[in-house]
mmCIF file of C-alpha atoms in Angstrom:
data_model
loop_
_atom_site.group_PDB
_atom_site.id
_atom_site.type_symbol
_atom_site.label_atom_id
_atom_site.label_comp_id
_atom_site.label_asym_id
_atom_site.label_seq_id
_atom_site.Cartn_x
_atom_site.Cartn_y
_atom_site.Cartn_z
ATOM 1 C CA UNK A 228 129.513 92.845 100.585
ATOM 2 C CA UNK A 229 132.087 94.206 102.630
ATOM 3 C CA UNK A 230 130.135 96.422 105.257
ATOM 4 C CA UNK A 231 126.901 94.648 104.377
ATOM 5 C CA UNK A 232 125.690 93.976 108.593
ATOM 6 C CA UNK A 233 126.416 97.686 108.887
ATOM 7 C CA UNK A 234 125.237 99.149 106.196
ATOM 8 C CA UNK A 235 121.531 96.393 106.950
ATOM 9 C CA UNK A 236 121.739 97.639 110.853
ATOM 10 C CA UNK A 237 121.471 101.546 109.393
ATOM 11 C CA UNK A 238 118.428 101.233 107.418
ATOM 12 C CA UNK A 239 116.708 98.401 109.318
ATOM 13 C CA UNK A 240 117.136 101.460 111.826
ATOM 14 C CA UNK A 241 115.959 104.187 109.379
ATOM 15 C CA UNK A 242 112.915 101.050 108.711
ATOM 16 C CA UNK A 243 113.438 101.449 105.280
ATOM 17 C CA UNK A 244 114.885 97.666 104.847
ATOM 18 C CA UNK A 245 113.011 94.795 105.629
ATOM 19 C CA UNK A 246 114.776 91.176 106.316
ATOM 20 C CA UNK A 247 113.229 87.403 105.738
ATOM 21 C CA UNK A 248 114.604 85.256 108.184
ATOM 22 C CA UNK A 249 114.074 81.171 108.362
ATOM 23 C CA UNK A 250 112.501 79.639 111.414
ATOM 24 C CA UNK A 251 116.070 79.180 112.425
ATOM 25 C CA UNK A 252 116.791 82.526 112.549
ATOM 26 C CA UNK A 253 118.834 82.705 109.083
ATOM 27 C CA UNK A 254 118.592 85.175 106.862
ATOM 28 C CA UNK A 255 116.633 83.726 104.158
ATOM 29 C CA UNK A 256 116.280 87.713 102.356
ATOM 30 C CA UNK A 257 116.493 91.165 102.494
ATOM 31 C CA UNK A 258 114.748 94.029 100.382
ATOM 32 C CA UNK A 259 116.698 96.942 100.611
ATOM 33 C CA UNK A 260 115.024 100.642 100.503
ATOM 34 C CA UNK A 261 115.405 104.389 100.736
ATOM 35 C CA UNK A 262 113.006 107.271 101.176
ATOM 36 C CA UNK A 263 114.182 109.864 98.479
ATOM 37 C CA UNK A 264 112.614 113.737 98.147
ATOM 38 C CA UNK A 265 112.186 115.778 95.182
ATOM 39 C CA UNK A 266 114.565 119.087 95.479
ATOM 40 C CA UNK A 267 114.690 121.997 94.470
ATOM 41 C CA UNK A 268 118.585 121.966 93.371
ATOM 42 C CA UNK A 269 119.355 118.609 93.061
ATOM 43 C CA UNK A 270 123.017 117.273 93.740
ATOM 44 C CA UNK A 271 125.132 115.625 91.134
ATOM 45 C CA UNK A 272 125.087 112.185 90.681
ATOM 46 C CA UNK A 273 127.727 110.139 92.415
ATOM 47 C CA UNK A 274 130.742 108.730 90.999
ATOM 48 C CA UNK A 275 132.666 105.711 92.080
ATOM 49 C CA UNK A 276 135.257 107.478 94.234
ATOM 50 C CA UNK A 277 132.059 109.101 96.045
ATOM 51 C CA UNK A 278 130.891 105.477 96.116
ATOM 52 C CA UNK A 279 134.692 103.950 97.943
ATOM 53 C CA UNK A 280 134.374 107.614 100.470
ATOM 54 C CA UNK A 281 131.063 106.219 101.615
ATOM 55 C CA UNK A 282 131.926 102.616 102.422
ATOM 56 C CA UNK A 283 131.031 100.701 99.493
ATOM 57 C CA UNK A 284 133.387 97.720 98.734
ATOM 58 C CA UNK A 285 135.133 98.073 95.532
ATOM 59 C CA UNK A 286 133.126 95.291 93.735
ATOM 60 C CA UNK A 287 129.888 96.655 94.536
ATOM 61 C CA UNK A 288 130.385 100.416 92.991
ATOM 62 C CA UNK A 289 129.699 99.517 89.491
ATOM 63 C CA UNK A 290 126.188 98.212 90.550
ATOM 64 C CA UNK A 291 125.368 101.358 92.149
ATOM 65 C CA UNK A 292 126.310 103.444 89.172
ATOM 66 C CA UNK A 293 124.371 101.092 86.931
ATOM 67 C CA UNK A 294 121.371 101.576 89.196
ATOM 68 C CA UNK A 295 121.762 105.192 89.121
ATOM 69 C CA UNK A 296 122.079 105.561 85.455
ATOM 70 C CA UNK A 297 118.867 103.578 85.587
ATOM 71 C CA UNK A 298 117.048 105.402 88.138
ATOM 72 C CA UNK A 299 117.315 108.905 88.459
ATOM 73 C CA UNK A 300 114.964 109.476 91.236
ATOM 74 C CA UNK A 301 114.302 113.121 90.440
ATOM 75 C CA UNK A 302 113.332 113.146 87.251
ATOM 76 C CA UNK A 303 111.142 110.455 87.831
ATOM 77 C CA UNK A 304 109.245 112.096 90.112
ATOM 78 C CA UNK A 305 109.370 115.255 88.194
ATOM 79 C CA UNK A 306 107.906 113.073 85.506
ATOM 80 C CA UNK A 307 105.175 111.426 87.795
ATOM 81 C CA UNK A 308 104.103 114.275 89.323
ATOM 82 C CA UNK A 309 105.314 113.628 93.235
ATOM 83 C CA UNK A 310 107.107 115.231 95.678
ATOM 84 C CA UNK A 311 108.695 111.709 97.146
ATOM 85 C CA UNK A 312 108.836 107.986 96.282
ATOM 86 C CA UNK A 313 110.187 105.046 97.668
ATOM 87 C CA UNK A 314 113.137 103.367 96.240
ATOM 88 C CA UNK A 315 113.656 99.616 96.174
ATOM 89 C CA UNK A 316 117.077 99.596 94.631
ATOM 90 C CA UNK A 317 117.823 95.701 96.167
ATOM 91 C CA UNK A 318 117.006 92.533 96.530
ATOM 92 C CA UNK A 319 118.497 89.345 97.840
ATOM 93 C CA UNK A 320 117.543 85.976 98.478
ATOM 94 C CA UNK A 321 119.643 83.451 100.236
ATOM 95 C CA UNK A 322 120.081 80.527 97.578
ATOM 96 C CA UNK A 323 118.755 78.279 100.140
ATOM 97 C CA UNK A 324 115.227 79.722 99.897
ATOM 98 C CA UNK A 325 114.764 80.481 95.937
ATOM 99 C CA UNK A 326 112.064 79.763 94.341
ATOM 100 C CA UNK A 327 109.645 80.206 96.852
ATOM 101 C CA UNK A 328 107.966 83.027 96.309
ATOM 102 C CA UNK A 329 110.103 85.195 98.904
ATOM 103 C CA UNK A 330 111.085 87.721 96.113
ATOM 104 C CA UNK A 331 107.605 88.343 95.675
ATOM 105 C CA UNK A 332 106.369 88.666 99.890
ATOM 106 C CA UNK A 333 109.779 91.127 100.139
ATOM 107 C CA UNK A 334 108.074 93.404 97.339
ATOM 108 C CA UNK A 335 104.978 93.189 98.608
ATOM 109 C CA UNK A 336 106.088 94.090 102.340
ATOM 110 C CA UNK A 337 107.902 97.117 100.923
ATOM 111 C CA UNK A 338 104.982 98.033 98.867
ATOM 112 C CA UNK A 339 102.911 98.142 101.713
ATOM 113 C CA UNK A 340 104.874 99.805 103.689
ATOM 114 C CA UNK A 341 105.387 102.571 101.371
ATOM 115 C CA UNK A 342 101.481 102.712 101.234
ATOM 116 C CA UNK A 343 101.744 102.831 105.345
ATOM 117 C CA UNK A 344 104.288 105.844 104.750
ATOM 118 C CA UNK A 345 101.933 107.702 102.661
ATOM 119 C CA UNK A 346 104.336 107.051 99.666
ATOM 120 C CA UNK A 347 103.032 108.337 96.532
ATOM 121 C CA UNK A 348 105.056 106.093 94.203
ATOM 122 C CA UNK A 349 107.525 103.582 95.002
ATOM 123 C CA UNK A 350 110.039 102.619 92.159
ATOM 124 C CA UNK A 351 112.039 99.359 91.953
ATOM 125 C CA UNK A 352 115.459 98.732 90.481
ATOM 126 C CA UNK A 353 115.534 94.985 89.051
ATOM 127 C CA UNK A 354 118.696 94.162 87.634
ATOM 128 C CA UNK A 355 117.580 90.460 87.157
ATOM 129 C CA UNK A 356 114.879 88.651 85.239
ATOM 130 C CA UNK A 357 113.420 87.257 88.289
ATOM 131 C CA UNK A 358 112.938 90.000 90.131
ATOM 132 C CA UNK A 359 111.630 91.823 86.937
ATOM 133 C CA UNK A 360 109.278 89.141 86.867
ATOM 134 C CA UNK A 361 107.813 89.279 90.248
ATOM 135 C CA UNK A 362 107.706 93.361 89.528
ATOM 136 C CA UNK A 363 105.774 92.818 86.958
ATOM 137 C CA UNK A 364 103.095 90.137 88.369
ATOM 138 C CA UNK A 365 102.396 92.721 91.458
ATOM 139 C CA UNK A 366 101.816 95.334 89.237
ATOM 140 C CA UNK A 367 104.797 97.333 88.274
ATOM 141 C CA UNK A 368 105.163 99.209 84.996
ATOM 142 C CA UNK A 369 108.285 99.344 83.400
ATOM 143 C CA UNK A 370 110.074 103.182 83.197
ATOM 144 C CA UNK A 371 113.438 102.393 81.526
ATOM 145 C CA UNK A 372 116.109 99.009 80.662
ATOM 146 C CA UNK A 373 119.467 99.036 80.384
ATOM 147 C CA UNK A 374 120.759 95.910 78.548
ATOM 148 C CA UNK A 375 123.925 95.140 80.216
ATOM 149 C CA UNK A 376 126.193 94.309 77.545
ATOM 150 C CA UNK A 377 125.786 97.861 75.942
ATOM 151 C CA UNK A 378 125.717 99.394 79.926
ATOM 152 C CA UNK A 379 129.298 98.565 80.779
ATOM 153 C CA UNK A 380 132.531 96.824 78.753
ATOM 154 C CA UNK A 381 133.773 95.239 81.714
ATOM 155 C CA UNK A 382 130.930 92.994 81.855
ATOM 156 C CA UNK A 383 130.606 92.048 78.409
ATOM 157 C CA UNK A 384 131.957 88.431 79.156
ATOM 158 C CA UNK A 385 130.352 88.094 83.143
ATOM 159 C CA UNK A 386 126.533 88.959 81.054
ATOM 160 C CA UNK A 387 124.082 85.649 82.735
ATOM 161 C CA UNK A 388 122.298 85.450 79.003
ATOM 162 C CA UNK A 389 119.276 84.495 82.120
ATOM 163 C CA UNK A 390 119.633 88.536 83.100
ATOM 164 C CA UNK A 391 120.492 90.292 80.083
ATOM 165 C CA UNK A 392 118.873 93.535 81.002
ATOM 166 C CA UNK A 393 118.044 95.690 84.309
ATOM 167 C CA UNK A 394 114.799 97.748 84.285
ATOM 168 C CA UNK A 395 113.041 100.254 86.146
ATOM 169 C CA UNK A 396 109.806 99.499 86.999
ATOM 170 C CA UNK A 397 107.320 102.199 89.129
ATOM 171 C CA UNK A 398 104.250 102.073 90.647
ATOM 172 C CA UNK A 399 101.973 104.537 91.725
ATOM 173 C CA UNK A 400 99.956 103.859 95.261
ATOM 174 C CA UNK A 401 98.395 107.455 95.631
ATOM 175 C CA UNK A 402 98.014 110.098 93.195
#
């Protein structure tokens, strides 16, 4: 990603992002969140110019308009009865340390974190089927999928038939 170190530096700032690194000092993965509020007037939804104006590289503004078509933060906590929630909208492993449960210790930081933040309900955005996986075996429940080849034409032929779908899972840690 284009502005990725700046864009990490902000919210590891804001301590809403939390990074693996190896003993070496590599990243090994990052979990990427934001705090969001429920409003009174909410704003519109952004589009993928609004997307470019804020710094996003080109390739990356169809994920974030897939992952807000999935997750509409406030409806879902107009549906879940909270004022704020906790947004994990992404997660990254460094091939080099897949399959080692570090999907699953990211979550779980986050999670506990939110808890540390007094977060009523965190939410997670899983667009693949192992992060959907680890959602579910620390106790996610599943708000809403998208299957991608009905999401977007331009990725009919890119579809992994490993990640066909990307679902919203939520959690509630007080009530």
């Amino acid at each position: 990603i284009h502005n990725l170190d700046k864009m990490l530096s902000e919210m590891l700032n804001k301590r809403t992002c939390w990074m693996a690194k190896s003993f070496e000092g590599e990243m090994a993965g990052v979990i990427f969140c934001e705090q969001d509020v429920l409003e009174k007037n909410p704003s519109q939804t952004p589009c993928k110019a609004d997307y470019r104006d804020q710094g996003w590289p080109e390739d990356f503004t169809e994920v974030m308009l897939l992952l807000d078509q999935l997750c509409d933060h406030q409806k879902l906590m107009k549906d879940k009865g909270v004022d704020q929630l906790l947004d994990l909208f992404a997660l990254v492993i460094s091939p080099n340390f897949r399959k080692q449960g570090l999907a699953s210790r990211l979550i779980a930081k986050a999670v506990s974190e939110a808890e540390k933040m007094l977060m009523p309900l965190i939410s997670i955005s899983c667009t693949s089927s192992f992060s959907q996986r680890c959602s579910i075996k620390l106790g996610f429940s599943r708000e809403k999928t998208i299957e991608y080849n009905t999401w977007n034409t331009v990725w009919k032929n890119a579809i992994d038939p490993v990640h066909p779908t990307a679902v919203l899972y939520f959690k509630y840690l007080f009530v």
